[in-house]
Amino acid sequence: MSTILKQPAQVVLIGAGKVASHLLLALLQAGQPVLGLWSRSRTSAEAATAAAPEVPVLSNLQELPPADIYVLALPDAAVPEVLAAARFPAGALVVHTAGALPLSVFMAYPNIRGGVLYPLQTFSPGRHIEWATVPLCLEAADAAGLATLRQLAHSLSQDVRELSSAQRLQLHMAAVWVSNFPNHLLGIGHALLGGAGLPWELLHPLIRETLDKALSQPPFTAQTGPALRHDAVTLARHEAALAEHPAWQALYRQLTASIQAVAATPLANNRADK
Amino acid sequence: MSTILKQPAQVVLIGAGKVASHLLLALLQAGQPVLGLWSRSRTSAEAATAAAPEVPVLSNLQELPPADIYVLALPDAAVPEVLAAARFPAGALVVHTAGALPLSVFMAYPNIRGGVLYPLQTFSPGRHIEWATVPLCLEAADAAGLATLRQLAHSLSQDVRELSSAQRLQLHMAAVWVSNFPNHLLGIGHALLGGAGLPWELLHPLIRETLDKALSQPPFTAQTGPALRHDAVTLARHEAALAEHPAWQALYRQLTASIQAVAATPLANNRADK
């Protein structure tokens, strides 16, 4: 089990959520055999394998087939539960896919070899993901495990990196700032625009240009708007226009203050890390 | 002066900032004659016309040449100052380009006809703007002024709309939510990632997919992440990882609370306004 694989890794998937469903199809497309998929909910397992009927639904965590890698594509809290409940072959390579869960989650299980395969992307049902460009962040408790993970990862993506648990947590947190939080603000803009009877498409060119700009220079140096200009008249007009949404009015003030605070630091002009 | 123009409108530009500089080149490219450009700073005026040396720099607000439209591409606060200081021909069509400034700013000047030409985009030096797709939001005090503005606007963009001052303010505020604020959050993500020694490019595929998703469905319905899942363990890990940035830690909590508050309302599932 400590030799580097010459053949495609044989995978068992644990989980049937968004990551598991996307990963299943990507693995099959990459020619990695998937020996089976287990989920606590048999209905979910059947839904996840509906597009891949050749993959059997596994019914018993105590009788998993031998495989090169067991991939736990599960919510963070479910990983320790499955580790406690499952019976893996001795020395099995078991990896999770979570950004914020340290490798040490495997430490209580000395009979398995732990690892991490964290795909840095947001997955939704029905949306196609270009796996070749998804950064895959790897970590493993031993060199052979890392080698097997590398081989698997390279079959999926051109962007494979080895990250420590601490780096992965920082990356996962940064991902919240650039994905979950901006999406929420886009949602507020969408709701406000709809409330004013204006079409969402009106803002699309602005949103695209904002993004293109932020990806081509350090975003703090691309900042514009009334907060940055300390344009008190416009800020007051906007706050007044938010009178019906007191929570968003408070958030508007906090974001404005944060923009002004950053502008008063060297960060606002720091192009060194571009 | 109240007839609809058959010829390209002759324009005088007041201002030499980002909007004025972009607008100048777009007008010339559209075949609209620009009779001159004035700015309080002669140096700025010369810089703005450097790429269009055929456009004279005007030196005196009291001696503006006759034109079909005078476009005030100025900071909001400068518009009333210029209106008070300039001498326009009687009945001149004078428009500003500001999102949050009502048409009523012209009411104190009965000898001119007021209007608005608000380009909904973020402008930066050196970045090319595809004007054909920039929404141009028009408003005018009289029908003839609106007709002239329309003709000018259609020469620049395929997306020309008539909006009231109240609608324009709502749009401008929504633009802050979808452009200035998300850019700030991208900047925080960029700074945190740099602080962890990780490259910004690592987040690019996630950022692009987040945006594509938010533009293809109501963003609130595309929300993901630990805040939405009430994943207390991950939220605590992220907050701990932000210990060195107390202001961002507080903002993290506020954005998390806002995501959770929206998720508890019908907005989170409202696809009716897609």
Coordinates of C-alpha atoms in Angstrom, one line a residue:
Chain A
M1 CA 0.0 0.0 0.0
S2 CA 3.0 2.3 0.2
T3 CA 4.0 2.1 -3.4
I4 CA 3.0 4.8 -5.9
L5 CA 0.1 3.7 -8.1
K6 CA 0.7 3.0 -11.7
Q7 CA -3.0 2.5 -12.4
P8 CA -5.9 5.0 -11.9
A9 CA -6.8 5.1 -8.2
Q10 CA -9.8 3.1 -7.2
V11 CA -12.1 5.4 -5.2
V12 CA -14.9 4.9 -2.8
L13 CA -17.0 8.1 -2.3
I14 CA -18.7 8.8 1.1
G15 CA -21.3 11.5 0.8
A16 CA -24.0 12.5 -1.7
G17 CA -24.1 16.3 -1.4
K18 CA -23.0 19.0 -3.9
V19 CA -19.3 18.3 -3.7
A20 CA -19.8 14.5 -3.8
S21 CA -22.1 14.7 -6.8
H22 CA -19.8 16.9 -8.7
L23 CA -16.7 14.9 -7.7
L24 CA -18.3 11.6 -8.7
L25 CA -18.8 12.7 -12.3
A26 CA -15.4 14.4 -12.5
L27 CA -13.7 11.2 -11.3
L28 CA -15.5 9.1 -13.8
Q29 CA -14.7 11.5 -16.6
A30 CA -11.1 11.4 -15.6
G31 CA -11.1 7.6 -15.9
Q32 CA -10.8 7.0 -12.1
P33 CA -12.9 3.9 -11.2
V34 CA -15.5 4.7 -8.5
L35 CA -16.2 1.4 -6.7
G36 CA -19.2 2.7 -4.8
L37 CA -20.9 5.6 -3.0
W38 CA -22.3 5.7 0.5
S39 CA -24.6 8.2 2.0
R40 CA -26.5 8.2 5.3
S41 CA -29.6 8.9 3.1
R42 CA -30.1 6.1 0.5
T43 CA -32.4 8.4 -1.4
S44 CA -29.6 11.0 -1.7
A45 CA -27.1 8.3 -2.7
E46 CA -29.4 7.2 -5.5
A47 CA -29.9 10.7 -6.6
A48 CA -26.2 11.4 -6.7
T49 CA -25.5 8.2 -8.7
A50 CA -28.5 8.7 -11.1
A51 CA -26.2 10.1 -13.8
A52 CA -23.7 7.3 -13.1
P53 CA -25.8 4.1 -12.8
E54 CA -22.6 1.9 -13.0
V55 CA -21.6 3.1 -9.6
P56 CA -23.2 1.0 -6.9
V57 CA -24.8 2.5 -3.9
L58 CA -23.1 1.1 -0.8
S59 CA -25.4 0.3 2.1
N60 CA -23.1 -0.5 5.0
L61 CA -20.2 1.6 6.3
Q62 CA -19.0 -1.5 8.1
E63 CA -18.5 -3.4 4.8
L64 CA -16.7 -1.0 2.5
P65 CA -14.9 -2.5 -0.5
P66 CA -11.1 -2.3 -0.7
A67 CA -10.0 0.9 -2.5
D68 CA -7.0 3.1 -3.0
I69 CA -8.7 6.2 -1.6
Y70 CA -11.8 6.7 0.4
V71 CA -13.0 10.3 -0.2
L72 CA -15.3 11.8 2.5
A73 CA -17.1 14.6 0.7
L74 CA -19.2 15.5 3.8
P75 CA -20.2 18.5 5.9
D76 CA -17.4 19.2 8.4
A77 CA -19.4 17.9 11.4
A78 CA -20.2 14.6 9.6
V79 CA -16.5 13.7 9.0
P80 CA -15.7 12.7 12.6
E81 CA -19.1 10.9 12.8
V82 CA -18.3 8.8 9.7
L83 CA -14.7 8.1 10.9
A84 CA -16.1 6.8 14.1
A85 CA -18.8 4.7 12.4
A86 CA -17.0 3.3 9.4
R87 CA -14.7 0.3 9.2
F88 CA -11.9 1.0 6.7
P89 CA -9.4 -1.7 5.7
A90 CA -6.2 -1.4 7.8
G91 CA -3.9 1.3 6.4
A92 CA -6.6 2.7 4.1
L93 CA -6.0 6.2 2.7
V94 CA -9.0 8.3 3.8
V95 CA -9.3 11.9 2.8
H96 CA -11.8 14.7 3.4
T97 CA -12.7 17.6 1.1
A98 CA -13.2 20.3 3.7
G99 CA -11.4 23.7 3.8
A100 CA -11.6 24.4 7.5
L101 CA -11.1 20.9 8.9
P102 CA -7.5 20.2 10.0
L103 CA -5.6 17.0 9.1
S104 CA -5.6 16.3 12.8
V105 CA -9.2 15.1 12.6
F106 CA -7.7 11.7 11.6
M107 CA -5.3 11.5 14.6
A108 CA -7.7 9.4 16.7
Y109 CA -7.7 6.7 14.0
P110 CA -4.1 5.3 13.8
N111 CA -5.3 2.3 11.6
I112 CA -6.0 4.6 8.7
R113 CA -3.8 7.2 6.8
G114 CA -5.4 10.6 6.7
G115 CA -5.4 13.2 3.9
V116 CA -7.2 16.2 2.4
L117 CA -8.4 16.9 -1.1
Y118 CA -9.9 20.4 -0.9
P119 CA -11.4 21.6 -4.2
L120 CA -11.5 25.4 -4.0
Q121 CA -14.7 26.1 -5.8
T122 CA -18.4 26.7 -5.1
F123 CA -20.6 23.9 -6.2
S124 CA -24.3 24.1 -7.1
P125 CA -26.7 21.5 -8.5
G126 CA -27.0 21.7 -12.2
R127 CA -24.0 24.1 -12.8
H128 CA -21.2 22.8 -14.9
I129 CA -17.7 23.1 -13.3
E130 CA -14.6 23.3 -15.3
W131 CA -12.5 20.9 -13.1
A132 CA -9.3 21.5 -15.1
T133 CA -9.1 25.0 -13.5
V134 CA -10.2 24.2 -10.0
P135 CA -7.4 24.5 -7.5
L136 CA -7.0 21.2 -5.6
C137 CA -5.3 21.6 -2.3
L138 CA -3.7 18.5 -0.9
E139 CA -2.4 17.4 2.4
A140 CA -1.5 13.9 3.7
A141 CA -0.1 12.3 6.8
D142 CA 2.5 10.3 4.8
A143 CA 4.5 10.5 1.6
A144 CA 2.8 7.6 -0.1
G145 CA -0.6 9.0 0.7
L146 CA 0.4 12.3 -0.8
A147 CA 1.7 10.6 -3.9
T148 CA -1.6 8.7 -4.4
L149 CA -3.5 12.0 -3.8
R150 CA -1.3 13.8 -6.2
Q151 CA -2.0 11.3 -9.0
L152 CA -5.7 11.5 -8.4
A153 CA -5.7 15.3 -8.2
H154 CA -3.7 15.7 -11.4
S155 CA -6.2 13.5 -13.3
L156 CA -8.8 16.1 -12.4
S157 CA -7.1 19.5 -12.5
Q158 CA -4.1 21.3 -13.8
D159 CA -3.8 23.3 -10.6
V160 CA -2.7 21.0 -7.8
R161 CA -1.1 22.4 -4.6
E162 CA 0.1 21.1 -1.3
L163 CA -1.1 23.2 1.6
S164 CA -0.8 22.8 5.4
S165 CA -4.0 22.7 7.5
A166 CA -3.2 26.3 8.7
Q167 CA -2.8 27.6 5.1
R168 CA -6.0 25.8 4.1
L169 CA -7.9 27.5 6.9
Q170 CA -6.6 30.9 5.8
L171 CA -7.6 30.1 2.2
H172 CA -11.0 28.9 3.2
M173 CA -11.6 32.1 5.2
A174 CA -10.4 34.3 2.3
A175 CA -12.8 32.3 0.1
V176 CA -15.7 33.4 2.3
W177 CA -14.6 37.1 1.8
V178 CA -14.4 36.8 -2.0
S179 CA -17.4 34.5 -2.6
N180 CA -20.0 34.1 0.1
F181 CA -19.9 37.7 1.3
P182 CA -19.9 39.4 -2.1
N183 CA -22.7 37.1 -3.2
H184 CA -24.7 38.3 -0.3
L185 CA -24.1 42.0 -1.2
L186 CA -25.0 41.2 -4.8
G187 CA -28.3 39.8 -3.4
I188 CA -28.9 43.0 -1.5
G189 CA -28.3 45.0 -4.6
H190 CA -30.6 42.7 -6.5
A191 CA -33.4 43.0 -3.9
L192 CA -33.1 46.8 -3.8
L193 CA -33.2 47.1 -7.5
G194 CA -36.2 44.9 -7.8
G195 CA -37.9 47.0 -5.1
A196 CA -37.3 50.1 -7.2
G197 CA -38.9 48.3 -10.2
L198 CA -35.6 48.2 -12.2
P199 CA -34.2 45.2 -14.0
W200 CA -31.2 43.3 -12.6
E201 CA -29.6 43.2 -16.0
L202 CA -29.0 47.0 -15.7
L203 CA -26.2 46.3 -13.2
H204 CA -24.5 43.4 -15.1
P205 CA -22.0 45.4 -17.1
L206 CA -20.9 47.2 -13.9
I207 CA -20.6 44.0 -12.0
R208 CA -18.5 42.4 -14.7
E209 CA -16.2 45.4 -15.0
T210 CA -15.8 45.6 -11.2
L211 CA -14.7 42.0 -11.2
D212 CA -12.4 42.2 -14.2
K213 CA -10.7 45.2 -12.6
A214 CA -10.4 43.5 -9.2
L215 CA -8.7 40.5 -10.8
S216 CA -6.3 42.6 -12.8
Q217 CA -5.0 44.8 -9.9
P218 CA -5.0 44.7 -6.1
P219 CA -8.7 45.3 -5.3
F220 CA -8.0 48.0 -2.7
T221 CA -6.2 50.0 -5.3
A222 CA -9.3 49.7 -7.6
Q223 CA -11.7 51.1 -5.0
T224 CA -14.1 53.8 -6.1
G225 CA -17.3 55.2 -4.8
P226 CA -18.8 57.7 -2.4
A227 CA -17.3 56.0 0.7
L228 CA -13.8 56.3 -0.6
R229 CA -14.4 59.9 -1.7
H230 CA -16.0 60.8 1.7
D231 CA -18.9 62.1 -0.3
A232 CA -21.1 62.9 2.7
V233 CA -24.1 64.2 0.6
T234 CA -24.3 61.0 -1.4
L235 CA -23.7 58.8 1.6
A236 CA -26.6 60.6 3.4
R237 CA -28.9 60.2 0.3
H238 CA -28.1 56.5 0.1
E239 CA -28.7 56.0 3.9
A240 CA -32.0 57.8 3.6
A241 CA -33.0 55.6 0.6
L242 CA -32.4 52.6 2.8
A243 CA -34.8 53.8 5.5
E244 CA -37.1 50.8 4.9
H245 CA -34.2 48.3 5.5
P246 CA -32.6 49.3 8.8
A247 CA -30.4 46.2 8.9
W248 CA -29.0 47.0 5.5
Q249 CA -28.7 50.6 6.4
A250 CA -26.5 49.6 9.4
L251 CA -24.4 47.3 7.1
Y252 CA -24.1 50.1 4.6
R253 CA -22.5 52.3 7.3
Q254 CA -20.2 49.5 8.5
L255 CA -18.9 48.8 5.0
T256 CA -18.5 52.5 4.3
A257 CA -16.5 52.8 7.6
S258 CA -14.4 49.8 6.6
I259 CA -13.6 51.3 3.1
Q260 CA -12.6 54.6 4.8
A261 CA -10.4 52.8 7.4
V262 CA -8.5 50.8 4.8
A263 CA -8.0 54.0 2.7
A264 CA -6.2 55.5 5.6
T265 CA -3.7 52.7 5.7
P266 CA -0.8 51.7 3.4
L267 CA -2.9 48.8 2.2
A268 CA -4.8 51.1 -0.1
N269 CA -1.8 51.8 -2.2
N270 CA 0.2 48.6 -1.7
R271 CA 0.9 47.3 -5.2
A272 CA 3.9 45.3 -4.1
D273 CA 2.0 42.1 -3.8
K274 CA 0.2 42.4 -7.1
Chain B
M1 CA -33.3 75.1 -30.1
S2 CA -36.4 73.0 -29.5
T3 CA -36.2 71.0 -32.7
I4 CA -34.7 67.5 -32.9
L5 CA -31.2 67.5 -34.2
K6 CA -30.5 66.0 -37.6
Q7 CA -26.8 66.3 -37.2
P8 CA -24.5 64.9 -34.5
A9 CA -24.8 67.0 -31.4
Q10 CA -22.0 69.5 -30.8
V11 CA -20.7 68.9 -27.3
V12 CA -18.8 71.0 -24.7
L13 CA -17.3 69.0 -21.9
I14 CA -16.9 70.4 -18.4
G15 CA -14.6 68.3 -16.3
A16 CA -11.4 66.3 -16.7
G17 CA -11.7 63.4 -14.3
K18 CA -12.2 59.7 -15.1
V19 CA -15.8 60.0 -16.5
A20 CA -14.9 63.1 -18.6
S21 CA -11.8 61.5 -20.0
H22 CA -13.6 58.3 -21.0
L23 CA -16.6 60.2 -22.3
L24 CA -14.4 62.5 -24.4
L25 CA -12.9 59.6 -26.4
A26 CA -16.2 57.8 -26.6
L27 CA -17.9 60.9 -28.1
L28 CA -15.2 61.4 -30.6
Q29 CA -15.3 57.8 -31.6
A30 CA -19.0 58.1 -32.0
G31 CA -18.6 61.0 -34.4
Q32 CA -19.9 63.6 -32.0
P33 CA -18.0 66.9 -32.4
V34 CA -16.5 68.1 -29.1
L35 CA -16.0 71.8 -29.3
G36 CA -13.9 72.1 -26.2
L37 CA -13.2 70.9 -22.7
W38 CA -12.9 73.0 -19.5
S39 CA -11.6 72.0 -16.2
R40 CA -10.8 74.1 -13.1
S41 CA -7.3 72.6 -13.4
R42 CA -5.7 73.5 -16.8
T43 CA -3.1 70.7 -16.2
S44 CA -6.0 68.2 -15.8
A45 CA -7.7 69.5 -18.9
E46 CA -4.5 69.1 -20.9
A47 CA -4.0 65.6 -19.6
A48 CA -7.6 64.7 -20.5
T49 CA -7.3 66.0 -24.1
A50 CA -3.8 64.6 -24.6
A51 CA -5.3 61.7 -26.6
A52 CA -7.5 64.1 -28.6
P53 CA -5.4 67.2 -29.4
E54 CA -8.0 68.5 -31.8
V55 CA -10.2 69.3 -28.8
P56 CA -9.4 72.8 -27.5
V57 CA -8.9 73.4 -23.8
L58 CA -11.3 76.1 -22.8
S59 CA -10.0 78.7 -20.4
N60 CA -13.0 80.7 -19.4
L61 CA -16.4 79.4 -18.0
Q62 CA -17.8 82.9 -18.9
E63 CA -17.1 82.5 -22.6
L64 CA -18.2 79.0 -23.6
P65 CA -18.8 78.4 -27.3
P66 CA -22.4 77.8 -28.5
A67 CA -23.1 74.0 -28.4
D68 CA -26.0 71.6 -28.5
I69 CA -25.2 70.0 -25.2
Y70 CA -23.0 71.0 -22.3
V71 CA -22.0 67.9 -20.3
L72 CA -20.9 68.5 -16.7
A73 CA -18.8 65.3 -15.9
L74 CA -18.0 66.5 -12.4
P75 CA -18.0 65.4 -8.8
D76 CA -21.5 65.9 -7.4
A77 CA -20.4 68.8 -5.2
A78 CA -18.8 70.6 -8.2
V79 CA -22.0 70.6 -10.3
P80 CA -23.7 73.5 -8.4
E81 CA -20.5 75.4 -8.2
V82 CA -20.0 75.3 -12.0
L83 CA -23.7 76.1 -12.6
A84 CA -23.2 79.2 -10.5
A85 CA -19.9 80.2 -12.1
A86 CA -20.5 79.5 -15.8
R87 CA -22.3 81.6 -18.4
F88 CA -24.3 79.4 -20.7
P89 CA -26.1 80.7 -23.8
A90 CA -29.8 81.3 -23.0
G91 CA -31.8 78.0 -23.4
A92 CA -28.7 75.9 -23.4
L93 CA -29.1 72.2 -22.7
V94 CA -26.8 71.4 -19.7
V95 CA -26.6 67.9 -18.3
H96 CA -24.7 66.2 -15.5
T97 CA -23.5 62.6 -15.3
A98 CA -24.1 61.9 -11.6
G99 CA -26.1 59.0 -10.2
A100 CA -27.2 60.5 -6.9
L101 CA -27.8 64.1 -8.0
P102 CA -31.4 65.0 -8.7
L103 CA -32.5 66.9 -11.8
S104 CA -33.7 69.6 -9.4
V105 CA -30.1 70.8 -9.1
F106 CA -30.9 72.8 -12.3
M107 CA -34.0 74.5 -10.9
A108 CA -32.2 77.6 -9.7
Y109 CA -31.2 78.3 -13.3
P110 CA -34.3 79.0 -15.4
N111 CA -32.3 80.3 -18.3
I112 CA -30.9 76.8 -19.0
R113 CA -32.6 73.4 -19.7
G114 CA -31.4 70.8 -17.4
G115 CA -30.8 67.1 -18.0
V116 CA -28.9 64.0 -16.9
L117 CA -26.7 61.5 -18.8
Y118 CA -25.7 58.9 -16.2
P119 CA -23.4 56.2 -17.5
L120 CA -23.8 53.2 -15.1
Q121 CA -20.2 52.0 -15.1
T122 CA -17.0 52.2 -13.0
F123 CA -14.3 54.1 -14.8
S124 CA -10.5 53.9 -14.2
P125 CA -7.6 55.5 -16.0
G126 CA -6.2 53.2 -18.6
R127 CA -9.0 50.6 -18.6
H128 CA -10.9 50.2 -21.9
I129 CA -14.7 50.5 -21.5
E130 CA -17.0 48.9 -24.0
W131 CA -19.4 51.8 -24.3
A132 CA -21.9 49.9 -26.5
T133 CA -23.0 47.9 -23.4
V134 CA -22.9 50.7 -20.8
P135 CA -26.4 51.6 -19.7
L136 CA -27.0 55.3 -20.2
C137 CA -29.7 56.6 -17.9
L138 CA -31.4 59.8 -19.2
E139 CA -33.5 62.5 -17.6
A140 CA -34.4 65.9 -19.0
A141 CA -36.6 68.8 -17.9
D142 CA -38.2 69.1 -21.4
A143 CA -39.1 66.9 -24.3
A144 CA -36.7 68.6 -26.8
G145 CA -33.8 68.2 -24.3
L146 CA -34.7 64.6 -23.9
A147 CA -34.7 64.0 -27.6
T148 CA -31.3 65.6 -28.0
L149 CA -29.9 63.5 -25.1
R150 CA -31.4 60.4 -26.6
Q151 CA -29.7 61.0 -29.9
L152 CA -26.4 61.6 -28.2
A153 CA -26.8 58.5 -26.0
H154 CA -27.8 56.2 -28.8
S155 CA -24.6 57.2 -30.6
L156 CA -22.6 55.9 -27.6
S157 CA -24.6 52.8 -26.3
Q158 CA -27.2 50.3 -27.3
D159 CA -28.6 50.4 -23.7
V160 CA -30.4 53.8 -23.3
R161 CA -33.0 54.2 -20.6
E162 CA -35.1 57.0 -19.2
L163 CA -35.1 57.1 -15.4
S164 CA -36.5 59.5 -12.9
S165 CA -34.2 61.1 -10.3
A166 CA -35.7 58.8 -7.6
Q167 CA -35.1 55.7 -9.7
R168 CA -31.5 56.9 -10.5
L169 CA -30.7 57.3 -6.8
Q170 CA -32.0 53.8 -6.1
L171 CA -29.9 52.5 -9.0
H172 CA -26.8 54.4 -7.8
M173 CA -27.2 53.0 -4.3
A174 CA -27.7 49.5 -5.6
A175 CA -24.5 50.0 -7.7
V176 CA -22.6 50.7 -4.5
W177 CA -23.8 47.3 -3.1
V178 CA -22.8 45.4 -6.2
S179 CA -19.6 47.2 -7.1
N180 CA -17.9 49.3 -4.4
F181 CA -18.7 47.0 -1.5
P182 CA -17.8 43.7 -3.1
N183 CA -14.6 45.2 -4.4
H184 CA -13.7 46.1 -0.8
L185 CA -14.4 42.5 0.3
L186 CA -12.3 41.2 -2.5
G187 CA -9.6 43.5 -1.2
I188 CA -9.9 42.0 2.3
G189 CA -9.6 38.5 0.8
H190 CA -6.6 39.6 -1.2
A191 CA -4.9 41.1 1.8
L192 CA -5.6 38.0 4.0
L193 CA -4.4 35.6 1.3
G194 CA -1.2 37.7 0.8
G195 CA -0.7 37.6 4.6
A196 CA -0.9 33.8 4.5
G197 CA 1.7 33.7 1.8
L198 CA -0.7 32.4 -0.8
P199 CA -1.1 33.7 -4.3
W200 CA -4.2 35.7 -5.3
E201 CA -4.7 33.7 -8.5
L202 CA -5.7 30.7 -6.3
L203 CA -9.1 32.4 -5.7
H204 CA -9.7 33.6 -9.3
P205 CA -11.7 30.5 -10.5
L206 CA -13.9 30.7 -7.3
I207 CA -14.5 34.4 -7.8
R208 CA -15.4 34.0 -11.5
E209 CA -17.8 31.1 -10.8
T210 CA -19.4 33.0 -7.9
L211 CA -20.1 35.9 -10.2
D212 CA -21.3 33.9 -13.1
K213 CA -23.7 32.1 -10.7
A214 CA -25.0 35.4 -9.2
L215 CA -25.7 36.8 -12.7
S216 CA -27.6 33.7 -13.7
Q217 CA -30.0 33.3 -10.8
P218 CA -31.1 35.6 -7.9
P219 CA -28.0 35.9 -5.8
F220 CA -29.8 35.1 -2.5
T221 CA -30.8 31.7 -3.9
A222 CA -27.1 31.1 -4.8
Q223 CA -25.8 31.7 -1.3
T224 CA -23.5 29.1 0.1
G225 CA -21.0 28.9 3.0
P226 CA -20.6 28.5 6.7
A227 CA -22.8 31.5 7.6
L228 CA -25.8 30.0 5.7
R229 CA -25.2 26.6 7.1
H230 CA -24.9 28.0 10.7
D231 CA -21.7 26.0 10.8
A232 CA -20.6 27.3 14.3
V233 CA -17.3 25.4 14.3
T234 CA -16.1 26.8 11.0
L235 CA -17.3 30.3 11.9
A236 CA -15.4 30.2 15.2
R237 CA -12.2 29.0 13.3
H238 CA -12.5 31.8 10.9
E239 CA -13.1 34.4 13.6
A240 CA -10.0 33.1 15.5
A241 CA -8.0 33.3 12.3
L242 CA -9.0 37.0 12.1
A243 CA -7.7 37.8 15.5
E244 CA -5.0 40.1 14.1
H245 CA -7.6 42.1 12.2
P246 CA -10.3 43.1 14.8
A247 CA -12.1 45.4 12.5
W248 CA -12.4 42.7 9.8
Q249 CA -13.4 40.2 12.5
A250 CA -16.3 42.5 13.5
L251 CA -17.3 42.9 9.8
Y252 CA -17.1 39.1 9.4
R253 CA -19.6 38.8 12.2
Q254 CA -21.9 41.4 10.8
L255 CA -21.9 39.9 7.3
T256 CA -22.5 36.5 8.8
A257 CA -25.5 37.8 10.8
S258 CA -26.8 39.5 7.7
I259 CA -26.7 36.3 5.6
Q260 CA -28.5 34.4 8.4
A261 CA -31.1 37.2 8.7
V262 CA -31.9 37.1 5.0
A263 CA -32.0 33.3 5.0
A264 CA -34.8 33.5 7.6
T265 CA -37.0 35.6 5.2
P266 CA -38.8 34.7 2.0
L267 CA -36.1 36.7 0.1
A268 CA -33.9 33.7 0.3
N269 CA -36.2 31.6 -1.9
N270 CA -37.8 34.3 -3.9
R271 CA -37.3 33.5 -7.5
A272 CA -40.3 35.5 -8.7
D273 CA -38.2 38.5 -9.6
K274 CA -35.5 36.6 -11.5

